[in-house]
Coordinates of C-alpha atoms and ligand atoms in Angstrom, one line a residue:
X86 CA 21.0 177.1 87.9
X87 CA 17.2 176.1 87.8
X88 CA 15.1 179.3 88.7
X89 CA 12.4 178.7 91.4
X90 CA 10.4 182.1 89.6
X91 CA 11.2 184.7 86.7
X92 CA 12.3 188.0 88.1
X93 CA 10.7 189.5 84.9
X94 CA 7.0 188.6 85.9
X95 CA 7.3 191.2 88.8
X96 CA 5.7 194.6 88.5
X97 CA 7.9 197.2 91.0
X98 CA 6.2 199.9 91.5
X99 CA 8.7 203.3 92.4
X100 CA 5.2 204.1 94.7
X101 CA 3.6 204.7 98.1
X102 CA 0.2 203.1 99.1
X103 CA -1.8 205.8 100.5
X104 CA -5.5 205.8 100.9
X105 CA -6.4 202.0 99.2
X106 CA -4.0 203.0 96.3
X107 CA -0.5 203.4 94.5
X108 CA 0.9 206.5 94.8
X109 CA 3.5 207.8 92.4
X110 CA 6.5 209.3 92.9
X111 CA 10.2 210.5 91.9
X112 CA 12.6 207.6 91.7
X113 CA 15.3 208.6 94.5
X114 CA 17.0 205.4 95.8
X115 CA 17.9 202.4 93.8
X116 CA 16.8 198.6 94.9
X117 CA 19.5 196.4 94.5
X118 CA 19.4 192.2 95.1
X119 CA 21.8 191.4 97.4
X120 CA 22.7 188.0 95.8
X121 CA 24.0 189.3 92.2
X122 CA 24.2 192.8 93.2
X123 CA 22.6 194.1 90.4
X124 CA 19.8 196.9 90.3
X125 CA 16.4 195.4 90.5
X126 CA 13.9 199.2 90.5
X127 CA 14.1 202.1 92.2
X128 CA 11.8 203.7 94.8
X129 CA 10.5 207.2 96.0
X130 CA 11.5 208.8 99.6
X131 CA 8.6 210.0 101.6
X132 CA 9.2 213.6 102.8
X133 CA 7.2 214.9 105.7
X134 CA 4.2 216.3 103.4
X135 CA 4.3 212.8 102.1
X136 CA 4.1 211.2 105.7
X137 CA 1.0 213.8 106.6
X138 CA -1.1 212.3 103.9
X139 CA -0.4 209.1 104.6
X140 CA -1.2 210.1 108.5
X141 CA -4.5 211.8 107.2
X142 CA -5.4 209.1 104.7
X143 CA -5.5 206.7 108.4
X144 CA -7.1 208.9 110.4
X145 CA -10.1 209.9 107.7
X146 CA -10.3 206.0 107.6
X147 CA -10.9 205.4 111.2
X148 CA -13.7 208.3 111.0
X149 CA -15.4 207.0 108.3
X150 CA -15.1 202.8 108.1
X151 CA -16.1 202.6 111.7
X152 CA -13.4 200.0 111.8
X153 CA -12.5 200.9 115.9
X154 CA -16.3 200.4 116.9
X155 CA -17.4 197.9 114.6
X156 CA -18.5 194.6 115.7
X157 CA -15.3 193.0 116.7
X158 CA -16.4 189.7 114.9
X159 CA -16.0 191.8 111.5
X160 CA -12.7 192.7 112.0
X161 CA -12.1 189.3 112.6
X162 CA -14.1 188.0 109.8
X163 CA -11.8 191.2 107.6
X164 CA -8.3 189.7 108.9
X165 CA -9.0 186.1 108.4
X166 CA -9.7 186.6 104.5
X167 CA -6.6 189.2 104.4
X168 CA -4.6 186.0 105.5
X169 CA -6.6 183.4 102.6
X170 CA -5.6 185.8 100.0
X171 CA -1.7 186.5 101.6
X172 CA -1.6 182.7 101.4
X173 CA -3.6 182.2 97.5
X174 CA -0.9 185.6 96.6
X175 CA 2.2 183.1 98.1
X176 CA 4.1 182.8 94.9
X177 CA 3.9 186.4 94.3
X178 CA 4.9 187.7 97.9
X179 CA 7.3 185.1 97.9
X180 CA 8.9 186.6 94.6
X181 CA 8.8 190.1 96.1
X182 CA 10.8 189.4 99.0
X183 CA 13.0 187.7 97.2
X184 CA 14.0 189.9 94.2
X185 CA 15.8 192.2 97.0
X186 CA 16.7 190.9 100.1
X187 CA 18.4 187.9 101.8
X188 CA 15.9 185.6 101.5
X189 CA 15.9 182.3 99.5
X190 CA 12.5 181.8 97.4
X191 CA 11.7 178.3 99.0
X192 CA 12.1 179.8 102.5
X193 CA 9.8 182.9 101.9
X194 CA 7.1 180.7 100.4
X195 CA 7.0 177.8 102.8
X196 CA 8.1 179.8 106.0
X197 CA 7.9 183.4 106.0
X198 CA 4.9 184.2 104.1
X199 CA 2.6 180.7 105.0
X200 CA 3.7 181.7 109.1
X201 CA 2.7 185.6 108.4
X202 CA -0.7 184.4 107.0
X203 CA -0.8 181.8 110.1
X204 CA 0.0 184.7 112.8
X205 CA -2.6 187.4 110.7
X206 CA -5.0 184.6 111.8
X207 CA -4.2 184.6 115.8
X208 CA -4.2 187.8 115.9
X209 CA -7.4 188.1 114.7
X210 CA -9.1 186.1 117.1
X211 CA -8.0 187.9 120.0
X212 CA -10.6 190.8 118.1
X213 CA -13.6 189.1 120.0
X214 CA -11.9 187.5 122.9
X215 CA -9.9 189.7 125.1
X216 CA -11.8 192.3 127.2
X217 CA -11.3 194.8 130.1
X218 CA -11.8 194.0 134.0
X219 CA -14.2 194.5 136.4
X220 CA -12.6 196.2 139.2
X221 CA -12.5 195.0 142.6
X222 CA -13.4 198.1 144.4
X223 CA -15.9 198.8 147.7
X224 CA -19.0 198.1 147.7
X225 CA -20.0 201.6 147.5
X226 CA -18.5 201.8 144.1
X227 CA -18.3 200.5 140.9
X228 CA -15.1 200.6 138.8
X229 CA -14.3 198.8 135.6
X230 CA -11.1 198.7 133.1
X231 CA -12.0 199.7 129.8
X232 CA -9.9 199.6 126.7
X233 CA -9.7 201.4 123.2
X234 CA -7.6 201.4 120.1
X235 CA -4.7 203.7 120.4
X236 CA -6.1 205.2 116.8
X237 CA -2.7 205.4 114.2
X238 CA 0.4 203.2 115.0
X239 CA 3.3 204.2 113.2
X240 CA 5.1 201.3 112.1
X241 CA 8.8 201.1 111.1
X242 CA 10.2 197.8 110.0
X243 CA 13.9 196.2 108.9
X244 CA 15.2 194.6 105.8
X245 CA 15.7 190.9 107.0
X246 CA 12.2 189.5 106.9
X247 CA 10.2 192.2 105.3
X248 CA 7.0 190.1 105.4
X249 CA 7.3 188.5 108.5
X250 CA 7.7 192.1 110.5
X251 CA 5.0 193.6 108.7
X252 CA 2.9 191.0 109.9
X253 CA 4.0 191.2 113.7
X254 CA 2.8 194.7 112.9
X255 CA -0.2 195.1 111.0
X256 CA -2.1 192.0 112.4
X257 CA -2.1 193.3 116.3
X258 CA -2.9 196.9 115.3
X259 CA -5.6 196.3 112.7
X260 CA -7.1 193.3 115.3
X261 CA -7.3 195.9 117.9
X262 CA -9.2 198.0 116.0
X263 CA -6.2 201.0 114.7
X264 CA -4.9 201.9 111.4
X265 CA -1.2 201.9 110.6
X266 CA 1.2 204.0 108.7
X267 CA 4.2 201.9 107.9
X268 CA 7.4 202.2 106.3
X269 CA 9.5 199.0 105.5
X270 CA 13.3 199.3 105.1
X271 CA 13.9 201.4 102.1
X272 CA 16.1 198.2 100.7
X273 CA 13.0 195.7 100.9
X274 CA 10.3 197.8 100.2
X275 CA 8.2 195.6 97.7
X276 CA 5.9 192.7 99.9
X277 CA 5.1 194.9 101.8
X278 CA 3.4 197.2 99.6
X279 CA 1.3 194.4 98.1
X280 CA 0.7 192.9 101.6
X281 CA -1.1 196.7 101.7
X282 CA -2.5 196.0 98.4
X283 CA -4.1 192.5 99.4
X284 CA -5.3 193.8 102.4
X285 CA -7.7 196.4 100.1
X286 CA -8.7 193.4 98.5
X287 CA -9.3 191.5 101.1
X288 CA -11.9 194.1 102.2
X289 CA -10.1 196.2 105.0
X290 CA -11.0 199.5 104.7
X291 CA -8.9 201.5 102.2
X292 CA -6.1 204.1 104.4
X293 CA -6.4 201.5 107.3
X294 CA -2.7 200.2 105.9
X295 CA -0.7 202.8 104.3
X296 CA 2.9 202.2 103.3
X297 CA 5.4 205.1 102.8
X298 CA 8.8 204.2 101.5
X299 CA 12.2 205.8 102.6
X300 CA 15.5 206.2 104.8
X301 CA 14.9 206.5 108.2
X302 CA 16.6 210.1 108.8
X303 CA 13.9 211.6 106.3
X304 CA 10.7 209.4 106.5
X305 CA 11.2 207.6 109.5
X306 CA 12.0 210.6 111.3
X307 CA 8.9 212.2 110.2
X308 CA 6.8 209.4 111.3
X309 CA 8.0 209.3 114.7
X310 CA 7.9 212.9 115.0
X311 CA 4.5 213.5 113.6
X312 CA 1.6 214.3 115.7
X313 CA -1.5 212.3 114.3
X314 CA 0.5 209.3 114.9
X315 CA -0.4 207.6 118.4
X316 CA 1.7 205.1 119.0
X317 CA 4.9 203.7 117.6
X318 CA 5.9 200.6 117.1
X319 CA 9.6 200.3 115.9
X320 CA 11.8 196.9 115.1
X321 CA 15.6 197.7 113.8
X322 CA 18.9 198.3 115.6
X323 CA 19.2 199.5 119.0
X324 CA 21.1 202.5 117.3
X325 CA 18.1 203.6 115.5
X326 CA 15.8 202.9 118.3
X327 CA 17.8 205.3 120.7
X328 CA 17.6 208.2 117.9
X329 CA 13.4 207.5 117.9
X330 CA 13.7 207.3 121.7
X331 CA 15.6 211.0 121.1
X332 CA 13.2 212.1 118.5
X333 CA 10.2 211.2 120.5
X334 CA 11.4 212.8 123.3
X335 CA 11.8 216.2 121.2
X336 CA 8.4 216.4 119.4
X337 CA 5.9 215.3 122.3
X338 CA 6.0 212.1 124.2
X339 CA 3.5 209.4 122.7
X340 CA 4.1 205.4 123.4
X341 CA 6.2 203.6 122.1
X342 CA 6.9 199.4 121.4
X343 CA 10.8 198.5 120.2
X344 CA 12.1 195.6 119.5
X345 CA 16.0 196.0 118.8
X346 CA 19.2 194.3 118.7
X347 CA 20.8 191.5 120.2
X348 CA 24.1 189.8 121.3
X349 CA 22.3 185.9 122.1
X350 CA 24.3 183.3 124.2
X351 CA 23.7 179.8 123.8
X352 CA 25.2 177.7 126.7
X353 CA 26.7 173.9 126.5
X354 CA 27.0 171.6 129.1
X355 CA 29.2 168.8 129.0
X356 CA 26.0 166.7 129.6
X357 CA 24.3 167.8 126.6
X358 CA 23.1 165.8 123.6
X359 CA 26.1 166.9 121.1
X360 CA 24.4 166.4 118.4
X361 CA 21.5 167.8 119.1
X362 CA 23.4 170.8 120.2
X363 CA 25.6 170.6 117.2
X364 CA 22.5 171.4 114.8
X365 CA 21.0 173.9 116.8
X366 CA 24.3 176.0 117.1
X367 CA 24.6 175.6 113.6
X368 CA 20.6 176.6 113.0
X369 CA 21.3 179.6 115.9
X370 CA 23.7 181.3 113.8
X371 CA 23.8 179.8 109.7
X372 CA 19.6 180.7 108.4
X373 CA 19.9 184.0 106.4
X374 CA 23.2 184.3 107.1
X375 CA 23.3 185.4 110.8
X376 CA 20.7 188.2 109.8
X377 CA 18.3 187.9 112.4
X378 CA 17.9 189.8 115.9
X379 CA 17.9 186.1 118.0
X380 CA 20.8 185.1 116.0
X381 CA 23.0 183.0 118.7
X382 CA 26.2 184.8 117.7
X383 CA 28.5 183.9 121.3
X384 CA 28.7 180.2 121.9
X385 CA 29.4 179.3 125.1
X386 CA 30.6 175.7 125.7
X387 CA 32.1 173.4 128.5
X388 CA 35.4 172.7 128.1
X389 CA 35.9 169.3 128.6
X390 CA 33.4 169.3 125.3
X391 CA 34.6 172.1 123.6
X392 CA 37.5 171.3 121.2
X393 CA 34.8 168.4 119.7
X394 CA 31.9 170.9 119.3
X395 CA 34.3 173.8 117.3
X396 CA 35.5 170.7 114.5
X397 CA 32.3 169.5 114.7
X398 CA 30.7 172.8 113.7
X399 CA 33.5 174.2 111.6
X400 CA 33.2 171.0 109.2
X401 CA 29.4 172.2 109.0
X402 CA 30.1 175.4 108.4
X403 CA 33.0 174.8 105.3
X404 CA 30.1 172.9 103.5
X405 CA 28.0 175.5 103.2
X406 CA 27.9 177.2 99.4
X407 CA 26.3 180.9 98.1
X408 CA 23.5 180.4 96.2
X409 CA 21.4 183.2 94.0
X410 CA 18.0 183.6 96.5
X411 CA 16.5 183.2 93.1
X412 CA 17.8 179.7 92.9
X413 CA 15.4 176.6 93.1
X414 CA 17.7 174.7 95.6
X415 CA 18.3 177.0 98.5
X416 CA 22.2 177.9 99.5
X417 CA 23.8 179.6 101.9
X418 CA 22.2 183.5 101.8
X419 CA 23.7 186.5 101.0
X420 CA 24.2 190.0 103.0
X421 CA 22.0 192.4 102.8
X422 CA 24.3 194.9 100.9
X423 CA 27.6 195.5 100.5
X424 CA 28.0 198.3 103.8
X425 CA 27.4 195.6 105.5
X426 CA 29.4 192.8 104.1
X427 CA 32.5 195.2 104.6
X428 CA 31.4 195.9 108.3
X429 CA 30.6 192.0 108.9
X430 CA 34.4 191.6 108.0
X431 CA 36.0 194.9 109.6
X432 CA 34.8 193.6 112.8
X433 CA 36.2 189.8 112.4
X434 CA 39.5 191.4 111.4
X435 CA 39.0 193.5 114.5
X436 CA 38.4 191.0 117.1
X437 CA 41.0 188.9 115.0
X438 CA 43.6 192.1 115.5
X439 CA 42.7 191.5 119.5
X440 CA 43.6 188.5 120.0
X441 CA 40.5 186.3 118.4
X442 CA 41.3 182.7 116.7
X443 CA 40.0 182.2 113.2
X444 CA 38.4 178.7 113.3
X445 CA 36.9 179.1 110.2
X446 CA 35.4 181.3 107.6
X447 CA 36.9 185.0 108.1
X448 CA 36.3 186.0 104.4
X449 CA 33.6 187.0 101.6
X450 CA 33.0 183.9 99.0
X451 CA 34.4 184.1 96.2
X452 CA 30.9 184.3 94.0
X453 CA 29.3 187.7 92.7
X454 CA 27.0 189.4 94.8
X455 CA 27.3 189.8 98.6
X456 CA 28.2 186.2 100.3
X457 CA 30.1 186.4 103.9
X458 CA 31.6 182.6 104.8
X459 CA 30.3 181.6 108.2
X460 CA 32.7 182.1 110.5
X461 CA 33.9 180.5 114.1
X462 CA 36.3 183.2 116.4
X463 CA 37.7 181.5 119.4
X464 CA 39.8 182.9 122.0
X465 CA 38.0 186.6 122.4
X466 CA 37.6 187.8 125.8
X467 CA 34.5 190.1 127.0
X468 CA 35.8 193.1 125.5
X469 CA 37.1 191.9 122.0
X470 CA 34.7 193.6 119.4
X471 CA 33.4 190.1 118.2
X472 CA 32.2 189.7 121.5
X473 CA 30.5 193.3 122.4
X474 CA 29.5 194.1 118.9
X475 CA 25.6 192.9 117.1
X476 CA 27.4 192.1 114.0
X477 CA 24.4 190.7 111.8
X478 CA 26.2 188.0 109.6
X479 CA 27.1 184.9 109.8
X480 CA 29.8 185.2 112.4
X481 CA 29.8 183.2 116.2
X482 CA 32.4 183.6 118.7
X483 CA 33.1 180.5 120.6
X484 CA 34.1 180.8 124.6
X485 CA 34.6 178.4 126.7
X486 CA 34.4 177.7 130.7
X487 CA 35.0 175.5 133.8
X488 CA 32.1 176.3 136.1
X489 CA 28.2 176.9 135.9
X490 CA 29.2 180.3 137.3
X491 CA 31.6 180.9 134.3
X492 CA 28.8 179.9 132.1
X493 CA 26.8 182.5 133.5
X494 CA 28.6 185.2 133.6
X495 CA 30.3 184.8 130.2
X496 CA 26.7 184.7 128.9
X497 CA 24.9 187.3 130.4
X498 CA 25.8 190.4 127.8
X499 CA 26.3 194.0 129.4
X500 CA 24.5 195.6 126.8
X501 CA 21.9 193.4 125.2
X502 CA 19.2 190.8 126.5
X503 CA 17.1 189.4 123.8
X504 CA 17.2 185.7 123.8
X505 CA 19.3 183.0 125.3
X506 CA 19.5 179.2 125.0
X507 CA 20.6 176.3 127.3
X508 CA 22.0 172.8 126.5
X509 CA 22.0 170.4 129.0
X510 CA 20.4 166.9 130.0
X511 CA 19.9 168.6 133.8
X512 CA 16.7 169.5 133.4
X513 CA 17.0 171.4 137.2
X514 CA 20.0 173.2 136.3
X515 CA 17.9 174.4 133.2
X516 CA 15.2 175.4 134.9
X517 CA 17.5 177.3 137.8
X518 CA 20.1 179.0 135.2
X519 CA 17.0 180.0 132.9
X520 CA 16.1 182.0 136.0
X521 CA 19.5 183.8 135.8
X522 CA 20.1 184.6 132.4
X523 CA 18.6 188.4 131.5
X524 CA 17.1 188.1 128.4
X525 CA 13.4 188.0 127.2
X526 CA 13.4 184.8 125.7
X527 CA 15.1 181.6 127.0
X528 CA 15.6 178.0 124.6
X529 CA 16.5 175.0 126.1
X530 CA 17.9 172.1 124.2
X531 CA 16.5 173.9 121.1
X532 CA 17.3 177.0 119.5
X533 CA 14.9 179.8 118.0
X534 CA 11.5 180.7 117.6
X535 CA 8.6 177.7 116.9
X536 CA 5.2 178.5 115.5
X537 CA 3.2 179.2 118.9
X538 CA 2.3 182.9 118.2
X539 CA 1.1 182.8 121.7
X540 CA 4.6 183.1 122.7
X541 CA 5.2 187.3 123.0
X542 CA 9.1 188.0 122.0
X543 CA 10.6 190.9 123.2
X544 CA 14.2 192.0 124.9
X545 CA 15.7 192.8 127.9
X546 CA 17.7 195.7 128.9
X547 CA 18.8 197.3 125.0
X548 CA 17.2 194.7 123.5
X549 CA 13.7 196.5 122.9
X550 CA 11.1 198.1 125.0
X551 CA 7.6 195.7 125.2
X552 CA 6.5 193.0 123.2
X553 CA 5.1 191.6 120.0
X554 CA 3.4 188.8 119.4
X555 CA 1.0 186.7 122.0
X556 CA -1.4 188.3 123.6
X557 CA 0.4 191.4 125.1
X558 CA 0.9 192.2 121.1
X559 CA -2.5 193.3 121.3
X560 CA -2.9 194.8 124.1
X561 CA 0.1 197.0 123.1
X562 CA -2.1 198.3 120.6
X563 CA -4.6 198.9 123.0
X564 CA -4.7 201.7 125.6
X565 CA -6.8 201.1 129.0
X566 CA -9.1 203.6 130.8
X567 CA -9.9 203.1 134.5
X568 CA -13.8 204.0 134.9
X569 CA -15.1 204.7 138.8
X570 CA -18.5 205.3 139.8
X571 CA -19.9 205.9 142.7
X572 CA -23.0 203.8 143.8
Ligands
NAD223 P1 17.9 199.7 111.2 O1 17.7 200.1 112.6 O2 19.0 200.3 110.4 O3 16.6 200.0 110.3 C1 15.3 199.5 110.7 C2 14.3 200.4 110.1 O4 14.4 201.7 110.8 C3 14.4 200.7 108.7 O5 13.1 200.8 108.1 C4 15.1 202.1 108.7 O6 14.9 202.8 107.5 C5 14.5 202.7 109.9 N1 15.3 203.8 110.6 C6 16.6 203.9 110.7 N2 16.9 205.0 111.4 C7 15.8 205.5 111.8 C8 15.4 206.7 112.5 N3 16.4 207.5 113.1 N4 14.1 207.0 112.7 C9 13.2 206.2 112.2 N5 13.4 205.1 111.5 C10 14.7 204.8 111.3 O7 18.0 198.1 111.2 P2 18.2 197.1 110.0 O8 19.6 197.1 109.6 O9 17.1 197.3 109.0 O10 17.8 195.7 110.7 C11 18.7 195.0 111.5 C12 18.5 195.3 113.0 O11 17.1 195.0 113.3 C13 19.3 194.5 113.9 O12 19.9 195.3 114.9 C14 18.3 193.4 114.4 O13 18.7 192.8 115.6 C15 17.1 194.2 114.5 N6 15.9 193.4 114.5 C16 15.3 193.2 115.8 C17 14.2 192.3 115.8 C18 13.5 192.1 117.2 O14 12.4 191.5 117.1 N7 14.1 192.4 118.3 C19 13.7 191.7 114.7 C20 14.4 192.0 113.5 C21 15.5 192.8 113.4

């Protein structure tokens, strides 16, 4: 195997990044990568005193950079070389995602950390752009809509894009003028910490970015619960965003953003372009190995069409191979870690157990670290656990049906709304079924997210709470203020 970087060229610091710089701490939980399974460092677990400096390291840096009321052409100026030095730093980033989670070291170069260093950039520019609103009131007043920086936004990130979340978060809240406290999954802690380190260098004020590592019952908890922090903004499972919803609720009410789980349908028509279709329900459920929130994990196919779409994808799916995320050549990614490789498979032996077809895949690879085979379940009705369940892996039920109506109703999910996508050469019956569908985001003849930023992404119904990304990405780190005077 040809490595695309040497591990051993990475410094891992067992630190959080308070206040412009590394802070040291007791080695509590170990770092593992998830494609040999083998101990990469280990990293501290921010307790609540740790949290409060980090909170007071933000909020001594909004009183003293003037980073909320500068002009916002500097904090413009500020983010835009944050993103030339995320993007001279690639090969380095890159290597830090790598070394512990999912993804492959030509994908995090290329993709994740070239489209983080893109989206910094729009961000940015909305600094100088967007404004309030004059009001239209009587003439015998005079109102206006002002709007402000919410002051800290406590961040809280997942494992499976470490870079690419911290971007969706840090560029909107330091654009709109805030500073952050965030904590990156526990698993993937290290690109983010540099991003934080970069952005010192870069000349953002040191303790507007601070990164505290550690579990979300301990740290996570604290962040959510603590009262210098003024907004949240949360991405993860729907599970953990009901216990912030709950801990919230408990230690005073302050905003929040949440971008959670989903359970995405994509629908084919017997008119669509099969192959087309055939790659993107392939791309919908196969790039990091399922591990994505918009993964397309219920197909949802015509039946006239159907029994040529499942060979058509299962032969896809038996050529994929594991590779080390190390690797030069990219293969198919592994799991996260091995909790989750175990529940990946207790819930295809589940929905197997209730009646589900095993088209293909069903079982780990048979190669060290954590690989799951892509796997096709047919015949699982609404409540099989394949079907109800955001299993994260690499794992896509297959339904079929007679009628739009079918279509529709197998696709809408009870529980979760994040993202849908429609196949079909009836561009009408696109337009009039995208109407129906509850979810945020709707793809037609293509599946997942493209580079326009402008686009906001956000779910429906347990799928999240507001929206990152686009424009409303900043304004949900800004807070409006009606003004009303009397002439
Ligand atoms: P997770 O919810 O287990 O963890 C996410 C983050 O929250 C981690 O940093 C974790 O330490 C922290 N956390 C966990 N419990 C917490 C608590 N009680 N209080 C505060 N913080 C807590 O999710 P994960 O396994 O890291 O990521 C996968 C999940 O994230 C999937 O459900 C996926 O759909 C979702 N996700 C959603 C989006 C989106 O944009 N909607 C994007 C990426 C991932």
């Amino acid at each position: 195997m040809t490595l695309a970087f040497d591990p051993a060229t990475l410094t891992l610091p067992c630190a959080h990044y308070i206040g412009g710089a590394y802070v040291s701490a007791t080695e509590e939980m170990t770092v593992t990568s998830p494609s040999t399974g083998m101990a990469v460092g280990a990293v501290p677990m921010a307790d609540a005193d740790t949290v409060d400096r980090a909170v007071q390291a933000a909020r001594d840096a909004l009183a003293t950079s003037g980073w909320a009321g500068c002009a916002p052409r500097d904090r413009l100026k500020a983010l835009h070389k944050w993103a030339d030095l995320i993007e001279a730093e690639a090969s380095t980033l890159a290597g830090l995602e790598v070394i512990c989670s999912s993804r492959p070291y030509a994908h995090a170069l290329t993709g994740d950390v070239a489209v983080t260093a893109e989206q910094i950039r729009f961000c940015a520019e909305f600094a100088d752009k967007e404004a309030g609103a004059l009001a239209p009131t009587s003439d015998s007043s005079f109102g206006y809509i002002d709007d402000a920086p919410y002051g800290v936004i406590g961040a809280i990130t997942p494992w499976n894009f470490p870079i690419s979340m911290a971007g969706w978060k840090l560029g909107p809240a330091l654009a709109a003028g805030n500073a952050v406290v965030l904590k990156p999954s526990e698993m993937t802690p290290y690109s983010t910490l540099y991003m934080a380190e970069l952005a010192v260098r870069a000349g953002i004020p040191a303790g507007l970015i601070n990164v505290v590592i550690g579990d979300g019952p301990t740290t996570g908890n604290a962040i959510t619960g603590h009262g210098g922090i003024d907004k949240v903004s949360f991405t993860g499972s729907t599970r953990a965003g009901a216990a912030i919803m709950e801990n919230i609720a408990r230690t005073g009410i302050k905003p929040m953003t949440l971008e959670l789980g989903g359970k995405s349908p994509m629908v084919v028509f017997a008119d669509a372009d099969l192959d087309l279709a055939v790659d993107c329900l392939d791309r919908g459920i196969t790039p990091n190995a399922g591990q994505f929130c918009v993964a397309g994990s219920r197909i949802i196919v015509a039946r006239e069409i159907a029994d040529e779409l499942a060979a058509r994808l299962a032969e896809r799916f038996a050529k994929y191979r594991p590779m080390d995320t190390f690797a030069a050549d990219p293969g198919f990614c592994p799991i996260i870690s091995d909790r989750q490789l175990q529940r990946i498979d207790s819930i295809v032996k589940a929905g197997a157990q209730q009646g589900g077809e095993i088209l293909c895949g069903g079982a780990h690879f048979d190669h060290p670290g954590s690989f799951y085979q892509p796997t096709l379940i047919a015949g699982v009705d609404a409540a099989n656990p394949a079907v109800t369940e955001e299993i994260f892996g690499p794992v896509a039920t297959f339904q079929t049906f007679e009628t739009e109506e079918e279509a529709m109703q197998l696709a809408v999910h009870p529980t979760y709304g994040l993202c849908a996508g429609l196949f079909t050469r009836d561009l009408s019956r696109a337009l009039r079924l995208s109407r129906k569908l509850e979810a945020g985001t709707v793809w037609i003849n293509r599946y997942g997210r493209s580079r326009d930023h402008i686009l906001p992404t956000g779910g429906w119904k347990a799928s999240g709470l507001g929206k990152d990304l686009g424009r409303e990405a900043y304004h949900a780190n800004r807070r409006t203020k009606s003004v009303l005077i009397d002439l």
